[in-house]
XYZ file of C-alpha atoms in Angstrom:
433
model
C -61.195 16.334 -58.182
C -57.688 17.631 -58.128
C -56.167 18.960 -54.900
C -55.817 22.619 -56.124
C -59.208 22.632 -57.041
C -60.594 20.967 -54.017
C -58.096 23.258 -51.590
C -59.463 26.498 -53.799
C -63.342 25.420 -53.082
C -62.214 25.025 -49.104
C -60.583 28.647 -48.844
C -63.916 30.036 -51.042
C -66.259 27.847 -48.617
C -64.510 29.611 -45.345
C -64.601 33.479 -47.519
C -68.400 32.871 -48.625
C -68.902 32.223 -44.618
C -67.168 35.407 -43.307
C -68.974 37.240 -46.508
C -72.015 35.975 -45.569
C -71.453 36.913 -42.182
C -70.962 40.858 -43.116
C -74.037 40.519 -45.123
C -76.082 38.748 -42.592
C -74.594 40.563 -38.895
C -72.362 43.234 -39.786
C -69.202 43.945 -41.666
C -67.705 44.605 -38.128
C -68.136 41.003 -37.101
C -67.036 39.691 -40.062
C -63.758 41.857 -40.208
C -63.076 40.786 -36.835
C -63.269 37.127 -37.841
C -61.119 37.736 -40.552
C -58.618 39.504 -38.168
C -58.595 36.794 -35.606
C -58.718 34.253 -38.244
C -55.201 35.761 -39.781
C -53.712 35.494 -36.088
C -54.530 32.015 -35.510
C -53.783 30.821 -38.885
C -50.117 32.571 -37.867
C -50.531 30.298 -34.647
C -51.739 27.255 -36.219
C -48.422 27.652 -37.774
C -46.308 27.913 -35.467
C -47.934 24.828 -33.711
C -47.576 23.131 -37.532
C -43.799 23.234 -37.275
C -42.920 21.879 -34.250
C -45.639 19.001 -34.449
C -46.021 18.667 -38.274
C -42.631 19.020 -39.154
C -40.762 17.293 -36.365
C -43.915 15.624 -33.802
C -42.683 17.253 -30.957
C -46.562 17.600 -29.044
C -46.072 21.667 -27.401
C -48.859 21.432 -24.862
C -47.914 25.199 -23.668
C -48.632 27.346 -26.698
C -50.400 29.469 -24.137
C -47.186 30.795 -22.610
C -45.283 31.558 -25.945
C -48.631 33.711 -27.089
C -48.709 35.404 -23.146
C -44.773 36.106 -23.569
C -45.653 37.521 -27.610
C -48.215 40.153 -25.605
C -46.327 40.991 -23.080
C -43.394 42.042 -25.230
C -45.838 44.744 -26.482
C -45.897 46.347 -23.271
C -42.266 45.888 -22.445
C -41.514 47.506 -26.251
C -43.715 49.740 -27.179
C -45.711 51.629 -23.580
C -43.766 54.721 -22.766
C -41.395 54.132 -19.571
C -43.213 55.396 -16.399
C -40.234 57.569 -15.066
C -41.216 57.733 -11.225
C -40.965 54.002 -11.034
C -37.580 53.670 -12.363
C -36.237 56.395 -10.216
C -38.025 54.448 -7.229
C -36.561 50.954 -8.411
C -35.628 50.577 -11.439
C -32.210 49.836 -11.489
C -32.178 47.650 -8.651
C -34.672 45.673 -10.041
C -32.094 45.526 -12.913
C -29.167 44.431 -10.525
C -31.645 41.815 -8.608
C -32.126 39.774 -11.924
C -28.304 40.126 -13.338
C -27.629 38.958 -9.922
C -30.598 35.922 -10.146
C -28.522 35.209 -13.820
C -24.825 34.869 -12.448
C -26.505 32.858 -9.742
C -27.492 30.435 -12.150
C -24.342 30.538 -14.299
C -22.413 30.324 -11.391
C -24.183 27.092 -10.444
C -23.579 25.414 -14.062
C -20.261 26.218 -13.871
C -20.213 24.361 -10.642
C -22.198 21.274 -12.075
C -19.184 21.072 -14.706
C -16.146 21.688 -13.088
C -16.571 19.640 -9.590
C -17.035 15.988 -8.862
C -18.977 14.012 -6.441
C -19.901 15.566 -2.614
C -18.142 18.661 -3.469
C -20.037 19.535 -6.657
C -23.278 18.968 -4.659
C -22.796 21.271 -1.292
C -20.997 23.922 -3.415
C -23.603 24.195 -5.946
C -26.455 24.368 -3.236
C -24.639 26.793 -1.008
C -24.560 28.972 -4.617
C -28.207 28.728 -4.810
C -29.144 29.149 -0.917
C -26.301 32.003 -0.761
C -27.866 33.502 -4.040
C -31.500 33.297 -3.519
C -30.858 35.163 -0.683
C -28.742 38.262 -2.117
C -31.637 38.011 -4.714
C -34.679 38.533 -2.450
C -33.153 41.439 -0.338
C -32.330 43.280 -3.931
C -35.050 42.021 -5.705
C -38.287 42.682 -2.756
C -38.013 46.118 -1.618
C -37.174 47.451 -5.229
C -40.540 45.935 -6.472
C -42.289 47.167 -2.862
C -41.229 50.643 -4.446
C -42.110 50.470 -8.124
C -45.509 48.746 -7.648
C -45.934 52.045 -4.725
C -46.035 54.772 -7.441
C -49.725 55.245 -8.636
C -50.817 52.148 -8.546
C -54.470 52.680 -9.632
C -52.581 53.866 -13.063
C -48.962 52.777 -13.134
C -47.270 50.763 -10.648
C -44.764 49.090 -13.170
C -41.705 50.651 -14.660
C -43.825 50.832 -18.313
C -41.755 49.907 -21.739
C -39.373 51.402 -24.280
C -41.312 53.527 -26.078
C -40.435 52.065 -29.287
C -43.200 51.784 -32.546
C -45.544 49.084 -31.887
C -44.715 47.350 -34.822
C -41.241 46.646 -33.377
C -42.972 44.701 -30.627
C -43.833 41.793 -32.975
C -40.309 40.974 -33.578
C -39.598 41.435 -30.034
C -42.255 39.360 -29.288
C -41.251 36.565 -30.787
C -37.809 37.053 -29.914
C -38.833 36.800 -26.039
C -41.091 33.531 -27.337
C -37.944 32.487 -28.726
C -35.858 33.064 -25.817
C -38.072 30.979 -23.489
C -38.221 28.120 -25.691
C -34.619 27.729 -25.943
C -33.958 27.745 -22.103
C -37.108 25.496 -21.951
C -36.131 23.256 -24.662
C -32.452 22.886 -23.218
C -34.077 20.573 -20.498
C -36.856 19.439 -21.922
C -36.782 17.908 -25.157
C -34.897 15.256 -24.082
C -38.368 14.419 -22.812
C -40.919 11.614 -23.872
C -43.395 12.576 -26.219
C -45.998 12.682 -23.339
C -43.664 14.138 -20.650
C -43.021 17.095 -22.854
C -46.634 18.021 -22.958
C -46.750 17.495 -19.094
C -43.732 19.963 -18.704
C -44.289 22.276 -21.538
C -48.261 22.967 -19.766
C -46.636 23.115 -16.612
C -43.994 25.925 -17.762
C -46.747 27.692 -19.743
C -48.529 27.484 -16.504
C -45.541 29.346 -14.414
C -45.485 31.906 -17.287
C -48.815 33.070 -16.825
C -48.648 32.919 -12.951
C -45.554 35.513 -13.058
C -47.256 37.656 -15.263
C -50.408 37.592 -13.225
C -47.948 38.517 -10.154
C -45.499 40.620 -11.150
C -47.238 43.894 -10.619
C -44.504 46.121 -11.472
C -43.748 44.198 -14.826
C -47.517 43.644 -16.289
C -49.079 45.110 -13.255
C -50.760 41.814 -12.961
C -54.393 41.695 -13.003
C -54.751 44.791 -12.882
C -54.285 45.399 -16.734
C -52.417 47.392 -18.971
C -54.890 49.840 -21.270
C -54.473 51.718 -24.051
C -51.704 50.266 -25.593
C -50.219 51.504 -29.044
C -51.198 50.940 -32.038
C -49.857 51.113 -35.510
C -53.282 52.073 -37.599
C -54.911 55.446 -36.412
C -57.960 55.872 -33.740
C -61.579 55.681 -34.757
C -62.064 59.414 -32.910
C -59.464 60.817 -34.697
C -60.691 59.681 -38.034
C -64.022 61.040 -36.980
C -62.839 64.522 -36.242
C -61.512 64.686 -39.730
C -63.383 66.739 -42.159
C -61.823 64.652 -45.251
C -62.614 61.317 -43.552
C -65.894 62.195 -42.503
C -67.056 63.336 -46.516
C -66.035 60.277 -47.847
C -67.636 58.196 -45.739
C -70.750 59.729 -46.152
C -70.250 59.907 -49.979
C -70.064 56.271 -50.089
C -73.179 56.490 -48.140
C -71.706 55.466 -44.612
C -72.009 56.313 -40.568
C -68.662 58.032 -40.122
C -68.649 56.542 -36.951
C -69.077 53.083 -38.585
C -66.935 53.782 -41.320
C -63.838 54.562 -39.105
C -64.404 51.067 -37.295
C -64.055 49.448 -40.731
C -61.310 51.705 -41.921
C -59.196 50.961 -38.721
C -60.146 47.302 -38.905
C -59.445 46.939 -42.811
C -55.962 48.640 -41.877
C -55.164 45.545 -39.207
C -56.494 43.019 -41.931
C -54.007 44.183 -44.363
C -50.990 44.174 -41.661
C -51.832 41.178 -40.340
C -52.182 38.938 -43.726
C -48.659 40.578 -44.921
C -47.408 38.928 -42.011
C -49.341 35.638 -42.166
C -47.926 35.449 -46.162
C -44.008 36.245 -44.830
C -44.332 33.584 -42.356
C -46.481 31.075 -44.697
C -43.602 31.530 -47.726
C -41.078 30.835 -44.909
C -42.727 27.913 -44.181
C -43.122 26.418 -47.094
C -39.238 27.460 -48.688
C -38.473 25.679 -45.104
C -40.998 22.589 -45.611
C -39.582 21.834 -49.157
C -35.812 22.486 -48.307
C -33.132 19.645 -47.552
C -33.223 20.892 -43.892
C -37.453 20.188 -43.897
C -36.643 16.949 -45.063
C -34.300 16.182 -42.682
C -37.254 17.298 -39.900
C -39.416 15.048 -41.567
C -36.955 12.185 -41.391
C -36.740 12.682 -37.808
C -40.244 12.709 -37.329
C -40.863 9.536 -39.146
C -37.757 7.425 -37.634
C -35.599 9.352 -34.879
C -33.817 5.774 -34.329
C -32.770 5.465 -38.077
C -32.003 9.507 -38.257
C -29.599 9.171 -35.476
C -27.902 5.889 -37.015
C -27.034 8.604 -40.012
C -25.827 10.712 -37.963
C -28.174 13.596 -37.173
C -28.191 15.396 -33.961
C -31.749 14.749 -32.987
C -31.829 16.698 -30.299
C -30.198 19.762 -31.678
C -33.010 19.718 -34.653
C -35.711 19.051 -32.139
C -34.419 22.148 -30.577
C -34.289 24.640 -33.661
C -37.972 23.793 -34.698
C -38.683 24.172 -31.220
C -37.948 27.969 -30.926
C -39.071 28.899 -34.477
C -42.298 27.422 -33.708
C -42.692 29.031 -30.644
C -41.374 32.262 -32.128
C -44.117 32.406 -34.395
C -46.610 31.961 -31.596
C -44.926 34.965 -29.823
C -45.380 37.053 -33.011
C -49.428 36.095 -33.497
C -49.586 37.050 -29.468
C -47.750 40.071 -30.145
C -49.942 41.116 -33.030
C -53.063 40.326 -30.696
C -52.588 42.093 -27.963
C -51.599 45.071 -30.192
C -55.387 44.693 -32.023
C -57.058 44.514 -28.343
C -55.164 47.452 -27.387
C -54.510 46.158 -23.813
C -52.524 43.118 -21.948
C -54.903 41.158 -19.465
C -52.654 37.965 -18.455
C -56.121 36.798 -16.924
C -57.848 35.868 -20.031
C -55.163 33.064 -21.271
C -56.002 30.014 -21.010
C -55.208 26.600 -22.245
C -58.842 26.045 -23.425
C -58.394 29.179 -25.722
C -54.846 29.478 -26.449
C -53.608 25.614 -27.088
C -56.451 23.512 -27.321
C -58.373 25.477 -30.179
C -54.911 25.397 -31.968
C -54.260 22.593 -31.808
C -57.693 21.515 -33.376
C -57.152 24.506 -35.972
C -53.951 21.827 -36.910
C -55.601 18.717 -36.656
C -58.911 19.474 -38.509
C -56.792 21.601 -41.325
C -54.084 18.780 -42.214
C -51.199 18.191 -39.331
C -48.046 18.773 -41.638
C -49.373 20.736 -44.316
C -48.709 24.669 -43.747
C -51.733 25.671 -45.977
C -54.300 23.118 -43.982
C -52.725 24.986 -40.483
C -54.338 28.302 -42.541
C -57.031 26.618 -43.653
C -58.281 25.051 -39.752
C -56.872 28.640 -38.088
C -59.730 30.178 -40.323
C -62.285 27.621 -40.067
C -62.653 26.690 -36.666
C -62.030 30.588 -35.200
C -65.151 31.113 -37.626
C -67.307 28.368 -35.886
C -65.850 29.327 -32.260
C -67.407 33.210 -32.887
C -70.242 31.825 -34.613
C -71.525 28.463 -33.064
C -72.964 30.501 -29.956
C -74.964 32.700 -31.802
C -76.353 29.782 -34.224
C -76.892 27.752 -31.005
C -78.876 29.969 -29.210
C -81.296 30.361 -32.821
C -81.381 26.657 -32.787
C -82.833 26.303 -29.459
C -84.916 28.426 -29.783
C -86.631 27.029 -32.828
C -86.613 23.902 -30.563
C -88.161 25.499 -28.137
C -90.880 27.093 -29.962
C -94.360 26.866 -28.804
C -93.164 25.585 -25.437
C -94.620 27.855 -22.140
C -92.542 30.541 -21.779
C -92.290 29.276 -18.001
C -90.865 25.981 -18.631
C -87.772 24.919 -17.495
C -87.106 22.790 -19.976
C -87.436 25.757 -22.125
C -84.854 27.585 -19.781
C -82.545 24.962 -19.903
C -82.257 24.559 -23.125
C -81.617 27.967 -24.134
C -79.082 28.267 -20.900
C -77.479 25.352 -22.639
C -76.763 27.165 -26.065
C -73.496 28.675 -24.458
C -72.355 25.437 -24.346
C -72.048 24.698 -27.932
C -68.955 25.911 -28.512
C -67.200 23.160 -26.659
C -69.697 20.207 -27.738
C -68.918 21.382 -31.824
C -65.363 21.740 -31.322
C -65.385 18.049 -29.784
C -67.567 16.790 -32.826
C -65.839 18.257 -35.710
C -62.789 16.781 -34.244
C -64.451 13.526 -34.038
C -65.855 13.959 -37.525
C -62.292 14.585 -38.893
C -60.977 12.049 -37.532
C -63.198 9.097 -38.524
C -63.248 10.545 -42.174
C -60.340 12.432 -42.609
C -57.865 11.255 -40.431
C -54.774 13.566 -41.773
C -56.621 16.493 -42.062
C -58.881 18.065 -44.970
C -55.629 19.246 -46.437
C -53.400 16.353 -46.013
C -49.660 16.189 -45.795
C -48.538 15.167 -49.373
């Protein structure tokens, strides 16, 4: 069988699945499948670059998503005007002054030698800190003050939603770079320590900072860039065709507003994916893959590791920011509580693995596969034991167990379909050519 022909009966195995699944459950569930499916194929990308192109093993994809949400909020929520007259701007001057702390400190680090170098530059960072608290604390005190069963944060820009993806993964982008200055100099395994660790720190600030995310407390009703199910609902046009096509026009706007995110969402996937690939089969993608393969013989011909270890770095990451960006806008709220690393790196990083580590179409392939089995494995688990447990006393506790246990399948599949892979097809069931 030739590849194109085995790659085509994969992607029509993974669309008979989600068309089976509006045919079976509901056309609801399987749109949302498809939705999610598009955002972690977009993720599963980003995660392809920077380990399939160039092996560098990004442990804290979490952080770059978290960062690609919270952009939304900074971008596109209207600016809550009582909290920036209470502390805006000095919240504003507290982190310019946090930055020229810093710079002033490098500056430091380069221009002085020895004892001197070392006193001055922690006197800079003592003297600093200090400044920074007594701008920075009673600002926040005041921000966080106004409303804060409804506001308490200064709010965004008030820009179109759609901006926020961009933004989002230029804030991914940002972080990556300052993180990637210090450390992909890294081993292999220390850069997964320190990239979870960072992703870690991101999450715990946004958690925190009240009067940036408002923390825990969740930010609802975001924008969004397809219309609202009531308003469809209330219109008289809407409303007749839906029910000429013999639909619930309640039902009917779900889909419609759904359907509307499917189509955004894969014209983004395809931009990125064409990207990609003009990338993967460029001189510069087979420069990454040189470094990849043999950093020792890449530097002998004198490539700036480093530097290129860098670039993939941030576009990777970028890309994450953008499928966060484009999540949080489809949930239509920011709840820095949910990420995790269980969600947010490790299922990515077995969307990669299963789909074909340095191949951009298996990335698409696993993002769609395995987000199918991780909405659908419950549900089949709980019918299967059940039908195991058929005929046993409805008071058994085996019987309880058992069925208890069904919520568990998610993470026992996952493990064995990476196991699976792996002893039969190691490089993925798209392998790198």
């Amino acid at each position: 069988m030739s590849d194109t022909m085995k790659n085509t009966l994969l992607f029509a195995l993974v669309a008979l699945l989600i068309i089976g699944t509006g045919i079976v459950q509901s056309w609801n569930t399987a749109l949302f499948i498809l939705n999610m499916g598009l955002i972690s194929s977009i993720m599963a990308l980003g995660v392809n670059l920077q380990w399939g192109f160039a092996g560098l093993f990004n442990v804290g994809v979490m952080g770059f998503v978290a960062l690609g949400g919270l952009a939304v909020v900074l971008t596109s929520t209207d600016p809550v005007s009582e909290a920036w007259a209470a502390g805006g701007p000095r919240v504003l001057v507290a982190l310019l002054t946090g930055a020229a702390v810093i710079v002033a400190a490098i500056v430091l680090q380069k221009r002085l030698k020895g004892r001197t170098r070392t006193l001055a530059t922690v006197a800079v960072l003592i003297g600093g800190f200090v400044v920074y608290r007594f701008l920075f604390d009673p600002a926040v005190d005041a921000i966080e003050a106004v409303n804060p069963a409804v506001t308490g944060h200064l709010g965004g820009l008030g820009l179109p939603v759609l901006i926020a993806w961009p933004v989002g993964g230029l804030l991914a982008a940002g972080a990556a770079w300052m993180i990637g200055k210090t450390a992909l100099g890294l081993r292999s395994d220390y850069l997964a320590i320190a990239t979870l660790g960072i992703a870690e720190i991101i999450i715990a600030v946004m958690k925190n900072e009240d009067w940036m995310s408002r923390g825990v407390k969740n930010i609802n009703g975001l924008p969004r860039p397809v219309p609202y199910e009531i308003d469809l609902q209330q219109s008289e046009s809407f409303v007749q065709g839906a029910q000429s096509i013999g639909l619930d026009p309640v039902m009917a706007s779900t889909l419609y507003v759904k359907l509307g995110y499917s189509l955004l969402f894969s014209a983004v996937l395809i931009l990125i994916f064409v990207a990609a690939q003009l990338a993967l089969h460029s001189p510069w993608g087979r420069m990454m893959r040189a470094i990849r393969d043999n950093e020792v013989a890449s530097e002998a011909m004198g490539k700036n590791v480093t530097k290129r270890h860098l670039q993939i770095f941030v576009l990777g990451s970028a890309v994450c920011g953008i499928a966060g960006a484009m999540m949080t806008t489809m949930d239509g709220q920011l709840t820095p509580s949910t990420y995790n690393p269980l969600r947010y790196t490790f299922l990515i990083w077995v969307m990669v693995i299963v789909g074909g580590s340095g191949n951009n179409l298996g990335a698409v392939l696993g993002g769609f596969l395995i987000w199918f089995l991780w909405v659908q494995v419950e549900p089949m688990g709980l019918a299967l034991m059940h039908m195991v447990t058929y005929g046993m006393a409805e008071d058994s506790g085996l019987r309880a167990h058992l069925i208890d246990s069904a919520a568990h399948m998610r993470l026992l599949t996952m493990g064995l379909i990476l196991l699976l892979v792996l002893r039969f097809s190691p490089k993925g069931l798209i392998p790198e050519k």
